[in-house]
Short mmCIF file of C-alpha atoms in Angstrom, two decimals:
data_model
loop_
_atom_site.label_atom_id
_atom_site.label_comp_id
_atom_site.label_asym_id
_atom_site.label_seq_id
_atom_site.Cartn_x
_atom_site.Cartn_y
_atom_site.Cartn_z
CA MET A 1 -98.26 -58.57 -150.63
CA PRO A 2 -95.14 -60.79 -150.96
CA THR A 3 -92.96 -57.70 -150.56
CA LEU A 4 -94.85 -56.56 -147.48
CA ALA A 5 -94.64 -60.04 -145.96
CA MET A 6 -90.90 -60.14 -146.65
CA VAL A 7 -90.34 -56.75 -145.02
CA VAL A 8 -92.37 -57.73 -141.94
CA MET A 9 -90.58 -61.07 -141.54
CA ILE A 10 -87.12 -59.56 -141.93
CA ALA A 11 -87.99 -56.75 -139.49
CA LEU A 12 -89.19 -59.32 -136.95
CA THR A 13 -86.16 -61.57 -137.26
CA LEU A 14 -83.77 -58.61 -137.01
CA PHE A 15 -85.61 -57.41 -133.91
CA LEU A 16 -85.29 -60.86 -132.31
CA ALA A 17 -81.60 -61.07 -133.28
CA ASN A 18 -80.83 -57.70 -131.71
CA TRP A 19 -82.84 -58.62 -128.60
CA GLN A 20 -80.68 -61.70 -128.16
CA LEU A 21 -77.53 -59.59 -128.61
CA ASP A 22 -78.81 -57.19 -125.96
CA ARG A 23 -79.45 -60.05 -123.53
CA ALA A 24 -75.90 -61.31 -124.08
CA ASP A 25 -74.51 -57.81 -123.46
CA GLN A 26 -76.53 -57.52 -120.25
CA LYS A 27 -75.14 -60.79 -118.92
CA ARG A 28 -71.58 -59.83 -119.81
CA ALA A 29 -72.08 -56.49 -118.03
CA LEU A 30 -73.31 -58.33 -114.93
CA GLN A 31 -70.26 -60.58 -115.04
CA ALA A 32 -67.97 -57.55 -115.32
CA ARG A 33 -69.66 -56.02 -112.26
CA TYR A 34 -69.34 -59.32 -110.39
CA ASP A 35 -65.62 -59.58 -111.16
CA LEU A 36 -65.09 -55.97 -110.06
CA MET A 37 -67.02 -56.37 -106.80
CA GLN A 38 -65.09 -59.50 -105.85
CA LYS A 39 -61.91 -57.43 -105.59
CA ASP A 40 -63.40 -55.46 -102.69
CA PRO A 41 -63.28 -56.74 -99.09
CA ALA A 42 -66.44 -58.06 -97.47
CA VAL A 43 -68.63 -55.38 -95.88
CA THR A 44 -71.45 -55.43 -93.35
CA LEU A 45 -75.04 -54.86 -94.40
CA PRO A 46 -76.61 -51.48 -93.57
CA GLY A 47 -79.13 -51.40 -90.76
CA LYS A 48 -81.75 -49.74 -92.94
CA GLN A 49 -83.56 -51.44 -95.81
CA ALA A 50 -80.87 -52.44 -98.29
CA ASP A 51 -81.16 -51.96 -102.03
CA SER A 52 -80.15 -55.11 -103.89
CA THR A 53 -79.44 -53.04 -107.01
CA GLY A 54 -76.82 -50.88 -105.31
CA LEU A 55 -75.30 -53.82 -103.42
CA LEU A 56 -75.53 -56.33 -106.26
CA TYR A 57 -72.63 -58.85 -106.12
CA GLN A 58 -71.07 -57.12 -103.11
CA LYS A 59 -69.31 -59.50 -100.72
CA VAL A 60 -70.79 -59.29 -97.23
CA ALA A 61 -69.96 -60.71 -93.83
CA LEU A 62 -72.80 -61.56 -91.44
CA ARG A 63 -72.75 -62.73 -87.85
CA GLY A 64 -75.82 -64.05 -86.14
CA ARG A 65 -78.26 -66.96 -86.13
CA PHE A 66 -80.41 -68.81 -88.66
CA ASP A 67 -84.17 -69.06 -88.22
CA PHE A 68 -84.70 -72.67 -89.22
CA VAL A 69 -88.39 -72.56 -88.29
CA HIS A 70 -89.13 -70.54 -91.45
CA GLU A 71 -86.68 -72.30 -93.77
CA ILE A 72 -88.00 -73.20 -97.23
CA TYR A 73 -86.76 -75.30 -100.16
CA ILE A 74 -86.86 -74.16 -103.79
CA ASP A 75 -87.58 -77.19 -105.95
CA ASN A 76 -86.24 -78.36 -109.32
CA LYS A 77 -82.65 -77.16 -108.97
CA LEU A 78 -80.10 -79.25 -110.83
CA TYR A 79 -76.49 -79.93 -109.92
CA ARG A 80 -74.45 -82.15 -112.23
CA GLY A 81 -77.66 -83.50 -113.70
CA ARG A 82 -79.16 -84.45 -110.34
CA ALA A 83 -82.40 -82.93 -109.02
CA GLY A 84 -82.47 -81.09 -105.72
CA TYR A 85 -83.37 -77.94 -103.84
CA TYR A 86 -81.96 -74.56 -102.92
CA VAL A 87 -82.17 -74.10 -99.15
CA ILE A 88 -83.44 -70.61 -98.26
CA THR A 89 -83.15 -69.65 -94.60
CA PRO A 90 -83.77 -66.31 -92.83
CA PHE A 91 -80.76 -65.06 -90.90
CA ARG A 92 -80.73 -62.55 -88.04
CA ASP A 93 -77.65 -60.39 -88.66
CA ASP A 94 -76.32 -58.95 -85.39
CA ASN A 95 -74.20 -56.36 -87.20
CA SER A 96 -77.14 -54.63 -88.91
CA GLY A 97 -79.84 -55.75 -86.49
CA SER A 98 -81.98 -56.94 -89.40
CA TYR A 99 -83.10 -60.18 -91.03
CA VAL A 100 -81.95 -61.27 -94.49
CA LEU A 101 -82.53 -64.35 -96.61
CA VAL A 102 -79.58 -66.66 -97.16
CA ASN A 103 -79.37 -69.22 -99.93
CA ARG A 104 -77.39 -71.77 -97.96
CA GLY A 105 -76.74 -74.00 -100.99
CA TRP A 106 -77.98 -77.02 -102.92
CA LEU A 107 -79.47 -80.12 -101.29
CA ALA A 108 -79.92 -83.34 -103.26
CA ALA A 109 -83.44 -84.71 -103.51
CA GLY A 110 -84.11 -88.11 -101.99
CA SER A 111 -85.33 -91.15 -103.88
CA ASN A 112 -88.84 -90.55 -102.53
CA ARG A 113 -89.98 -87.03 -103.42
CA ALA A 114 -93.02 -87.46 -101.16
CA ILE A 115 -90.71 -87.19 -98.14
CA PRO A 116 -90.05 -83.50 -97.34
CA PRO A 117 -86.39 -82.47 -97.58
CA MET A 118 -84.43 -81.59 -94.47
CA ALA A 119 -81.07 -79.85 -94.61
CA ALA A 120 -78.58 -80.09 -91.76
CA GLN A 121 -78.92 -77.22 -89.29
CA VAL A 122 -76.11 -75.12 -87.90
CA PRO A 123 -77.31 -73.93 -84.48
CA GLY A 124 -75.97 -71.05 -82.45
CA GLN A 125 -74.18 -67.91 -83.54
CA ILE A 126 -72.13 -68.30 -86.70
CA ARG A 127 -70.33 -66.17 -89.27
CA ILE A 128 -71.62 -66.15 -92.84
CA GLU A 129 -69.83 -64.85 -95.91
CA GLY A 130 -71.79 -64.39 -99.09
CA ILE A 131 -72.61 -62.47 -102.24
CA VAL A 132 -75.56 -60.09 -102.45
CA THR A 133 -78.01 -61.07 -105.21
CA SER A 134 -81.55 -60.02 -106.03
CA PRO A 135 -84.35 -62.05 -104.42
CA ASN A 136 -86.56 -61.28 -107.42
CA SER A 137 -86.09 -63.56 -110.40
CA ARG A 138 -88.06 -64.15 -113.58
CA TYR A 139 -90.01 -67.37 -113.73
CA LEU A 140 -93.18 -68.88 -115.12
CA GLU A 141 -95.63 -70.57 -112.79
CA LEU A 142 -97.77 -73.09 -114.66
CA SER A 143 -99.76 -74.18 -111.64
CA ALA A 144 -101.51 -72.48 -108.74
CA ALA A 145 -100.06 -75.14 -106.41
CA THR A 146 -96.64 -73.48 -106.19
CA VAL A 147 -96.21 -74.06 -102.44
CA GLN A 148 -96.39 -77.45 -100.76
CA GLY A 149 -95.43 -77.08 -97.14
CA ARG A 150 -91.81 -75.98 -97.04
CA VAL A 151 -91.25 -76.81 -100.70
CA TRP A 152 -91.76 -73.88 -103.07
CA GLU A 153 -91.67 -73.95 -106.84
CA ASN A 154 -89.99 -70.51 -106.93
CA LEU A 155 -88.74 -67.93 -104.48
CA HIS A 156 -91.49 -65.31 -104.61
CA PHE A 157 -89.96 -62.75 -102.26
CA LYS A 158 -93.06 -60.68 -101.44
CA ARG A 159 -95.17 -63.79 -100.89
CA TYR A 160 -92.52 -65.33 -98.68
CA ALA A 161 -92.01 -62.11 -96.71
CA THR A 162 -95.67 -62.13 -95.70
CA THR A 163 -95.18 -65.51 -94.01
CA LEU A 164 -92.48 -64.19 -91.67
CA PRO A 165 -93.21 -62.64 -88.26
CA TYR A 166 -90.58 -59.93 -88.86
CA ALA A 167 -89.43 -57.61 -91.63
CA VAL A 168 -86.74 -58.93 -93.94
CA GLN A 169 -84.38 -56.96 -96.17
CA ALA A 170 -85.00 -57.23 -99.91
CA VAL A 171 -81.72 -59.01 -100.67
CA LEU A 172 -80.72 -62.63 -101.07
CA ILE A 173 -77.29 -63.70 -99.87
CA GLN A 174 -75.59 -66.57 -101.69
CA GLN A 175 -73.48 -68.19 -98.98
CA ILE A 176 -69.91 -68.96 -100.03
CA ASN A 177 -68.19 -70.11 -96.82
CA ASP A 178 -68.40 -73.66 -95.49
CA THR A 179 -70.40 -74.15 -92.31
CA GLN A 180 -70.10 -77.95 -92.21
CA ASP A 181 -73.71 -78.58 -93.25
CA GLY A 182 -73.01 -80.73 -96.32
CA LEU A 183 -74.69 -78.34 -98.78
CA VAL A 184 -73.22 -77.67 -102.22
CA ARG A 185 -72.32 -74.05 -102.94
CA VAL A 186 -71.47 -73.84 -106.63
CA TRP A 187 -73.19 -70.78 -108.03
CA ASP A 188 -73.88 -69.96 -111.68
CA ARG A 189 -71.81 -67.18 -113.24
CA PRO A 190 -73.79 -63.98 -113.98
CA ASP A 191 -72.87 -64.34 -117.67
CA ALA A 192 -74.17 -67.92 -117.84
CA GLY A 193 -76.08 -68.26 -121.11
CA ALA A 194 -74.41 -65.34 -122.92
CA ALA A 195 -73.00 -67.70 -125.55
CA MET A 196 -76.46 -69.23 -126.00
CA HIS A 197 -77.95 -65.77 -126.68
CA MET A 198 -75.20 -65.10 -129.23
CA GLY A 199 -76.01 -68.39 -130.94
CA TYR A 200 -79.70 -67.50 -131.13
CA ALA A 201 -78.81 -64.08 -132.56
CA VAL A 202 -76.75 -65.69 -135.32
CA GLN A 203 -79.66 -67.98 -136.14
CA TRP A 204 -82.09 -65.07 -136.44
CA PHE A 205 -79.67 -63.13 -138.65
CA ALA A 206 -79.32 -66.24 -140.82
CA ILE A 207 -83.10 -66.57 -141.10
CA ALA A 208 -83.39 -62.91 -142.14
CA THR A 209 -80.74 -63.45 -144.80
CA ALA A 210 -82.48 -66.60 -146.06
CA ILE A 211 -85.82 -64.78 -146.34
CA LEU A 212 -84.21 -62.04 -148.40
CA ILE A 213 -82.46 -64.53 -150.70
CA ILE A 214 -85.66 -66.54 -151.26
CA TYR A 215 -87.58 -63.35 -152.03
CA LEU A 216 -85.00 -62.23 -154.57
CA VAL A 217 -84.88 -65.65 -156.25
CA LEU A 218 -88.67 -65.85 -156.54
CA ASN A 219 -89.42 -62.26 -157.47
CA VAL A 220 -86.53 -60.78 -159.44
CA LYS A 221 -87.13 -61.35 -163.14
CA ARG A 222 -84.41 -63.14 -165.01
CA VAL A 223 -82.93 -61.19 -167.88
CA PRO A 224 -83.13 -63.29 -171.10
CA ILE A 225 -79.84 -64.01 -172.82
#
């Protein structure tokens, strides 16, 4: 039994270590794609339904108007240790004739969280530059009360799309140009956390090594002198 337990534990820790290495490689690959795409000039979005996978990290240029009526705020976003929101606003792109979601940036939370946030609006036709990202992200919802008015716990794209009176392309644009609205636009690098995954991998490899050493010390018979 001790041998079987040792084999199972080492197999598990090696699996977890390699999973962490794979996650780090994935993030580095995303960063490499991001760096490559930033060398290309900004393009316009296609008129048909865009694929966020094929356009991932592509720079785009939009011209049109924001729909502030359906703007929402994604809660619990930190910037320099301060709590706030991401401001998500639908945008009618005149070039493609379609609607897309734009992450306009970060808005600091007020001292009274009971007061709904309100970001400055930029009326009229404007030009937006941004980076195509996926509107679908992994998250864990611990409560059924994930929507309180305009404040959402997470951006659930399909759920949000059902609240709009028009179809919206399945992409999320991270705005990078300044439109004088006071929002902060400092976006995380795609490889953010890669070093953390490497650290976890090293820890799991160390645990596997420790298990093997303990097993050998406790089970290998000492040869009498």
